[in-house]
Short mmCIF file of C-alpha atoms and ligand atoms in Angstrom, two decimals:
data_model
loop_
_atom_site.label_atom_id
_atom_site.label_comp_id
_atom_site.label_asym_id
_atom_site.label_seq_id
_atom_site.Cartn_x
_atom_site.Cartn_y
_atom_site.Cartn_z
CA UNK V 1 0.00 0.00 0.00
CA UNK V 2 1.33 3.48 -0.65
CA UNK V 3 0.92 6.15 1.53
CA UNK V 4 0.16 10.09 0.50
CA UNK V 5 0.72 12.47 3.18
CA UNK V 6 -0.21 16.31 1.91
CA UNK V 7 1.22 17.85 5.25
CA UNK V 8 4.48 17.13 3.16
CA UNK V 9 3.81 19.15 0.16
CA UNK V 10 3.05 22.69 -0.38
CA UNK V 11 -0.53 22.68 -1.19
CA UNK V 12 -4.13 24.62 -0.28
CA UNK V 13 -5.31 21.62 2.17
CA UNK V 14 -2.92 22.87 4.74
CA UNK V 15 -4.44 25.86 4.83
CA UNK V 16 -7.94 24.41 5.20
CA UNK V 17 -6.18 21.78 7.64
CA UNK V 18 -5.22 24.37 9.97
CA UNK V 19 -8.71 25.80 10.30
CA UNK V 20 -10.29 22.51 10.80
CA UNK V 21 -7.77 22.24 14.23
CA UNK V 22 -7.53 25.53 15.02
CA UNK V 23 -9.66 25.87 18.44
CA UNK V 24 -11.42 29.35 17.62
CA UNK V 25 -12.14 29.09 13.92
CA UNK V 26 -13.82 24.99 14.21
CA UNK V 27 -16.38 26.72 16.50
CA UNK V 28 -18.14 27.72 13.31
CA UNK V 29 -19.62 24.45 12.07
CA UNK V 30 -20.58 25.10 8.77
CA UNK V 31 -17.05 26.44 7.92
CA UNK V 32 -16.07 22.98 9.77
CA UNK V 33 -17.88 21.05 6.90
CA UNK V 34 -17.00 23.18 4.23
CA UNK V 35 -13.27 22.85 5.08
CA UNK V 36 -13.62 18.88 5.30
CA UNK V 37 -15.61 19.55 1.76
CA UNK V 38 -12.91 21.57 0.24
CA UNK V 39 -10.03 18.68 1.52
CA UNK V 40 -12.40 16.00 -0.24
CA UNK V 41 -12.51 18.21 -3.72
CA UNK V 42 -8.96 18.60 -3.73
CA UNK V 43 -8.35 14.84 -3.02
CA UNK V 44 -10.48 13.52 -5.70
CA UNK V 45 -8.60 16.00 -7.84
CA UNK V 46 -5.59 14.08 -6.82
CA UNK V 47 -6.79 10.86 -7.25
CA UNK V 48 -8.36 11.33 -10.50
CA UNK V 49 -4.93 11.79 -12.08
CA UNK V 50 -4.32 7.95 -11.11
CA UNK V 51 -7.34 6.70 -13.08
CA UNK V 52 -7.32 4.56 -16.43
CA UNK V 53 -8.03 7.37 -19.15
CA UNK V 54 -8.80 7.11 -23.54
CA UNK V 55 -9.60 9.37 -25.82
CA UNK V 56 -13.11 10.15 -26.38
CA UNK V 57 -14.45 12.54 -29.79
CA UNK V 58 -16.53 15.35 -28.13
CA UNK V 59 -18.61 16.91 -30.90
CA UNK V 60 -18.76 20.57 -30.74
CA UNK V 61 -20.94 23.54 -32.45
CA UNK V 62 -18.09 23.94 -34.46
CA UNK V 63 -16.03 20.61 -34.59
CA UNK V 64 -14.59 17.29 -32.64
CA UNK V 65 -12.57 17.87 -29.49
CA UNK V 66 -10.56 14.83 -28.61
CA UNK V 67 -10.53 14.60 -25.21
CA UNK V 68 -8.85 12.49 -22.59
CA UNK V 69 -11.56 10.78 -20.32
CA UNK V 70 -11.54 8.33 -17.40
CA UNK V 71 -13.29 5.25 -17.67
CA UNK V 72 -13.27 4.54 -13.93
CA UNK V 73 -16.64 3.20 -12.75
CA UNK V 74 -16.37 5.17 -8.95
CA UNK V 75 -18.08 4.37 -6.03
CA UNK V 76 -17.24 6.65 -3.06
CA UNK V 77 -17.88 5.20 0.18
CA UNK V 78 -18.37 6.45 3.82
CA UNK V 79 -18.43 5.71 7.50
CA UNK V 80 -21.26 8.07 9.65
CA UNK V 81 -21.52 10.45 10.07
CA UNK V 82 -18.40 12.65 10.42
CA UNK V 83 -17.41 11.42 6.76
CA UNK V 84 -20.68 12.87 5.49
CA UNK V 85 -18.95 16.04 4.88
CA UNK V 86 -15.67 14.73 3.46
CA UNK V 87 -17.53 12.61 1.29
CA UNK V 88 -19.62 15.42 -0.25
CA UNK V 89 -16.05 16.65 -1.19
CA UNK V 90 -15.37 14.12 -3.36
CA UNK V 91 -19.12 13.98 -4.87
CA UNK V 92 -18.50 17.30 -5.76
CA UNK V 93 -15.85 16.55 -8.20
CA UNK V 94 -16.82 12.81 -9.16
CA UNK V 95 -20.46 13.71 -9.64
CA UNK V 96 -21.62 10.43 -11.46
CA UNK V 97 -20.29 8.80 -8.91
CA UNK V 98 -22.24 5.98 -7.12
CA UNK V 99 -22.40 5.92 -3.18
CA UNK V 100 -22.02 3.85 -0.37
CA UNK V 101 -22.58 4.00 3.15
CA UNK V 102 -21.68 2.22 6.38
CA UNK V 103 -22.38 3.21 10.24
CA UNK V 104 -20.09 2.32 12.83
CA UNK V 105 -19.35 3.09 16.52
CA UNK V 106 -17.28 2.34 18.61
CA UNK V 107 -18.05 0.78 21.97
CA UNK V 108 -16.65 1.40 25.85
CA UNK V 109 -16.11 -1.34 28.19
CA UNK V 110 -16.24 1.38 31.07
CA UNK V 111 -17.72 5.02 31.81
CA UNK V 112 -13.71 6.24 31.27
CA UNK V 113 -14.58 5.41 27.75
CA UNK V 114 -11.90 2.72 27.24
CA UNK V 115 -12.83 1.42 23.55
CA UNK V 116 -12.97 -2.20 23.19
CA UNK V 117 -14.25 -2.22 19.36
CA UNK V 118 -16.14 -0.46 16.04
CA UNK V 119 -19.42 -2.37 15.65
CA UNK V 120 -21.23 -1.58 11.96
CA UNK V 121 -24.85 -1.71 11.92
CA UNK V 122 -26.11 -0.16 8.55
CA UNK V 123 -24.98 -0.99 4.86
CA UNK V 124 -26.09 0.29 2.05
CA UNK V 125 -23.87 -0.05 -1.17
CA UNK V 126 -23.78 -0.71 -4.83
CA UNK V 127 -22.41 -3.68 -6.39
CA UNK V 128 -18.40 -3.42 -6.15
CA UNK V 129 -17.47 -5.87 -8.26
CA UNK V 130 -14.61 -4.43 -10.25
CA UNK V 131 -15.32 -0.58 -9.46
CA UNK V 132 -12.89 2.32 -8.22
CA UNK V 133 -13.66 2.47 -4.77
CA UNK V 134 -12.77 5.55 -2.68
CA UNK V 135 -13.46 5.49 1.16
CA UNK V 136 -13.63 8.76 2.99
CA UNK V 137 -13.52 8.38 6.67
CA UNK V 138 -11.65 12.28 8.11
CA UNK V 139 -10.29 10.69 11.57
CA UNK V 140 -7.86 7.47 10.68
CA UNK V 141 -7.70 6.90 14.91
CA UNK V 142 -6.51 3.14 15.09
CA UNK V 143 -7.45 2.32 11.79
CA UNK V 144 -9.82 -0.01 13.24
CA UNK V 145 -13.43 1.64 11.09
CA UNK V 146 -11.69 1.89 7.88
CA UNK V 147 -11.01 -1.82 8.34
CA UNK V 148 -14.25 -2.80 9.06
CA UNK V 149 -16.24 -0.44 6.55
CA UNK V 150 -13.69 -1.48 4.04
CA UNK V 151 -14.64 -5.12 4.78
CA UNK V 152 -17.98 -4.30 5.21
CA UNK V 153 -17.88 -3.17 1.74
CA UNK V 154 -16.70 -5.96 0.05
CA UNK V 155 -19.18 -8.16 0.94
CA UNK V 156 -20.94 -6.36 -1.78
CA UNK V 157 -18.55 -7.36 -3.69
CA UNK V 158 -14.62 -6.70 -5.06
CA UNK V 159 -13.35 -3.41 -5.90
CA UNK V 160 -10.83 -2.86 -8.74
CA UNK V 161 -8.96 -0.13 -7.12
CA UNK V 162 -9.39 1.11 -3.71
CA UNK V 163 -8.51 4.56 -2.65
CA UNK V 164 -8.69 4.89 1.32
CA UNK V 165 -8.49 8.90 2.45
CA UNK V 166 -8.54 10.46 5.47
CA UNK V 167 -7.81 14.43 6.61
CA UNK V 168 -6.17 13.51 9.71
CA UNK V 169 -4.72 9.78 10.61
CA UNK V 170 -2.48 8.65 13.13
CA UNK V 171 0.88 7.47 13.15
CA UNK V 172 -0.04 4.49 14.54
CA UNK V 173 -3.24 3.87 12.38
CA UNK V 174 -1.25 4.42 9.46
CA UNK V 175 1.29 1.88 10.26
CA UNK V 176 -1.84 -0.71 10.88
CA UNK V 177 -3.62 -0.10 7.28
CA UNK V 178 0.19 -0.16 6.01
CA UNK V 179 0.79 -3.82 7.70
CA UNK V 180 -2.87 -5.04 6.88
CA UNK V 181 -2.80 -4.21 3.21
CA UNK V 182 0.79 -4.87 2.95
CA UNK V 183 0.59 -6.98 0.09
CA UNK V 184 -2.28 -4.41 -1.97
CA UNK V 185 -1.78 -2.22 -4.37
CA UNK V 186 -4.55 0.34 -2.43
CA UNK V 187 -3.49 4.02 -1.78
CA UNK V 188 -4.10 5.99 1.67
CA UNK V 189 -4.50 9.60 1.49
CA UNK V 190 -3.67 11.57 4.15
CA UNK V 191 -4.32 15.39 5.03
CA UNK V 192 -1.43 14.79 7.41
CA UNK V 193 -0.33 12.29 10.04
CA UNK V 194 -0.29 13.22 13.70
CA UNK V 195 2.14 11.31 16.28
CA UNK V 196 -0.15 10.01 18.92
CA UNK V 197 -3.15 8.84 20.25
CA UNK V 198 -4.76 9.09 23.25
CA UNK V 199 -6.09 7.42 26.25
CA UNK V 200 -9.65 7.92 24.51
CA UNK V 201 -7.96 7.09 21.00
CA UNK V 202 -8.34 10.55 19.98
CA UNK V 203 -6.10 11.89 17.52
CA UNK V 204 -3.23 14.12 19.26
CA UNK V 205 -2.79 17.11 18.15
CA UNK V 206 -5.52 16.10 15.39
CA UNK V 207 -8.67 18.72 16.16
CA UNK V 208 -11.25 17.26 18.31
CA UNK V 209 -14.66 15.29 17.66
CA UNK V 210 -15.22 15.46 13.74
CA UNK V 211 -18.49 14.49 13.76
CA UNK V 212 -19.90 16.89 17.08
CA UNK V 213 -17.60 19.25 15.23
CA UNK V 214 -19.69 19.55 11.93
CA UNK V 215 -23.35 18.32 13.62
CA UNK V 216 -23.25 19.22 17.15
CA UNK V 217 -22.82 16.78 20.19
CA UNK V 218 -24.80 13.64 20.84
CA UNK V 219 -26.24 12.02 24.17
O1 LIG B 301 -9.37 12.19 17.08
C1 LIG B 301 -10.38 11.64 16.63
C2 LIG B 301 -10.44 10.25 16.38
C3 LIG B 301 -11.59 9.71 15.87
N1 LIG B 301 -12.65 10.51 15.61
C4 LIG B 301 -12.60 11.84 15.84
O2 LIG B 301 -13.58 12.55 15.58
N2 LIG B 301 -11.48 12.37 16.35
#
């Protein structure tokens, strides 16, 4: 697996990275989701330079332009419901895109909130058989949810490509997708990789709660 860190490179999503974690500017939720949005668009811009392309005649008014198309049959995926946002990034620029969805949470063995797994209740997905599948999940913690909604996934069947992104992962969740799909040719996308996580398996520095971050808290 091959791993794509943007923190590295001198590009626009560090910009919107730094307002996603900055403490003042997240208060404002919808800039929150935009931000997440706009890292999604520029991501799918990215990955749309790896897909299979021919030439296609486009008739004009005037003419034929031959122009360079992919052939990629996409499906973007996502994990509720922080992802919601990231993934509309990526709609936004792969608009013929099919969808598919997966819910998971984790669950607490105590009231200190010390995980013991993700469970996934809902699926709802498109056959996958062969297709370009991109999973947006923002917060790679453990790795544990992109695991289990990518396997999730693929019981509706296999994808061609896979394209796992994230805005903010883990050193230590990238190092588990890295071992686990050792032997894949899949690509993780990262906004950038922070060093730790905590007690709570919270991204540190990372930015918070994504999803109370773009839809409020939750009981
Ligand atoms: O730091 C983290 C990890 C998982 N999910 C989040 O919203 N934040």
């Amino acid at each position: 697996m091959k791993v794509i860190n943007f923190a590295e490179q001198q590009t626009v999503v560090n910009r919107y990275m730094s307002e996603l974690r900055d403490v003042c500017i997240q208060k404002d939720r919808a800039r929150f989701r935009r931000n997440l949005e706009r890292i999604g668009e520029v991501m799918a811009y990215e990955i749309s330079k790896t897909l299979d392309y021919s030439v296609k005649d486009i008739q004009t008014p005037l003419g034929t332009a031959p122009t360079l198309l992919y052939n990629d049959p996409i499906v973007l995926g996502t994990i509720f419901r922080a992802g919601l946002p990231f993934h509309q990034g990526f709609l936004n620029v792969f608009e013929e895109a099919d969808n598919a969805f997966v819910s998971a949470y984790r669950f607490y063995k105590d009231k200190e909130c010390h995980e013991v797994g993700i469970h996934i209740e809902y699926l709802a997905t498109p056959d996958l058989n062969g297709k370009t599948l991109i999973i947006a999940d923002p917060m790679l913690a453990t790795g544990g949810s992109m695991e289990l909604g990518l396997k999730a996934f693929e019981t509706k069947g296999i994808p061609g490509k896979v394209h796992l992104c994230s805005a903010i992962a883990s050193r230590k969740g990238v190092d588990y997708l890295t071992e686990t799909f050792k032997d894949t040719d899949y690509t993780l996308w990262c906004g950038a990789i922070d060093p730790e996580l905590n007690d709570h398996m919270y991204i540190v520095p990372g930015l918070g709660d994504a999803g109370d971050l773009a839809y409020g808290g939750k009981l």
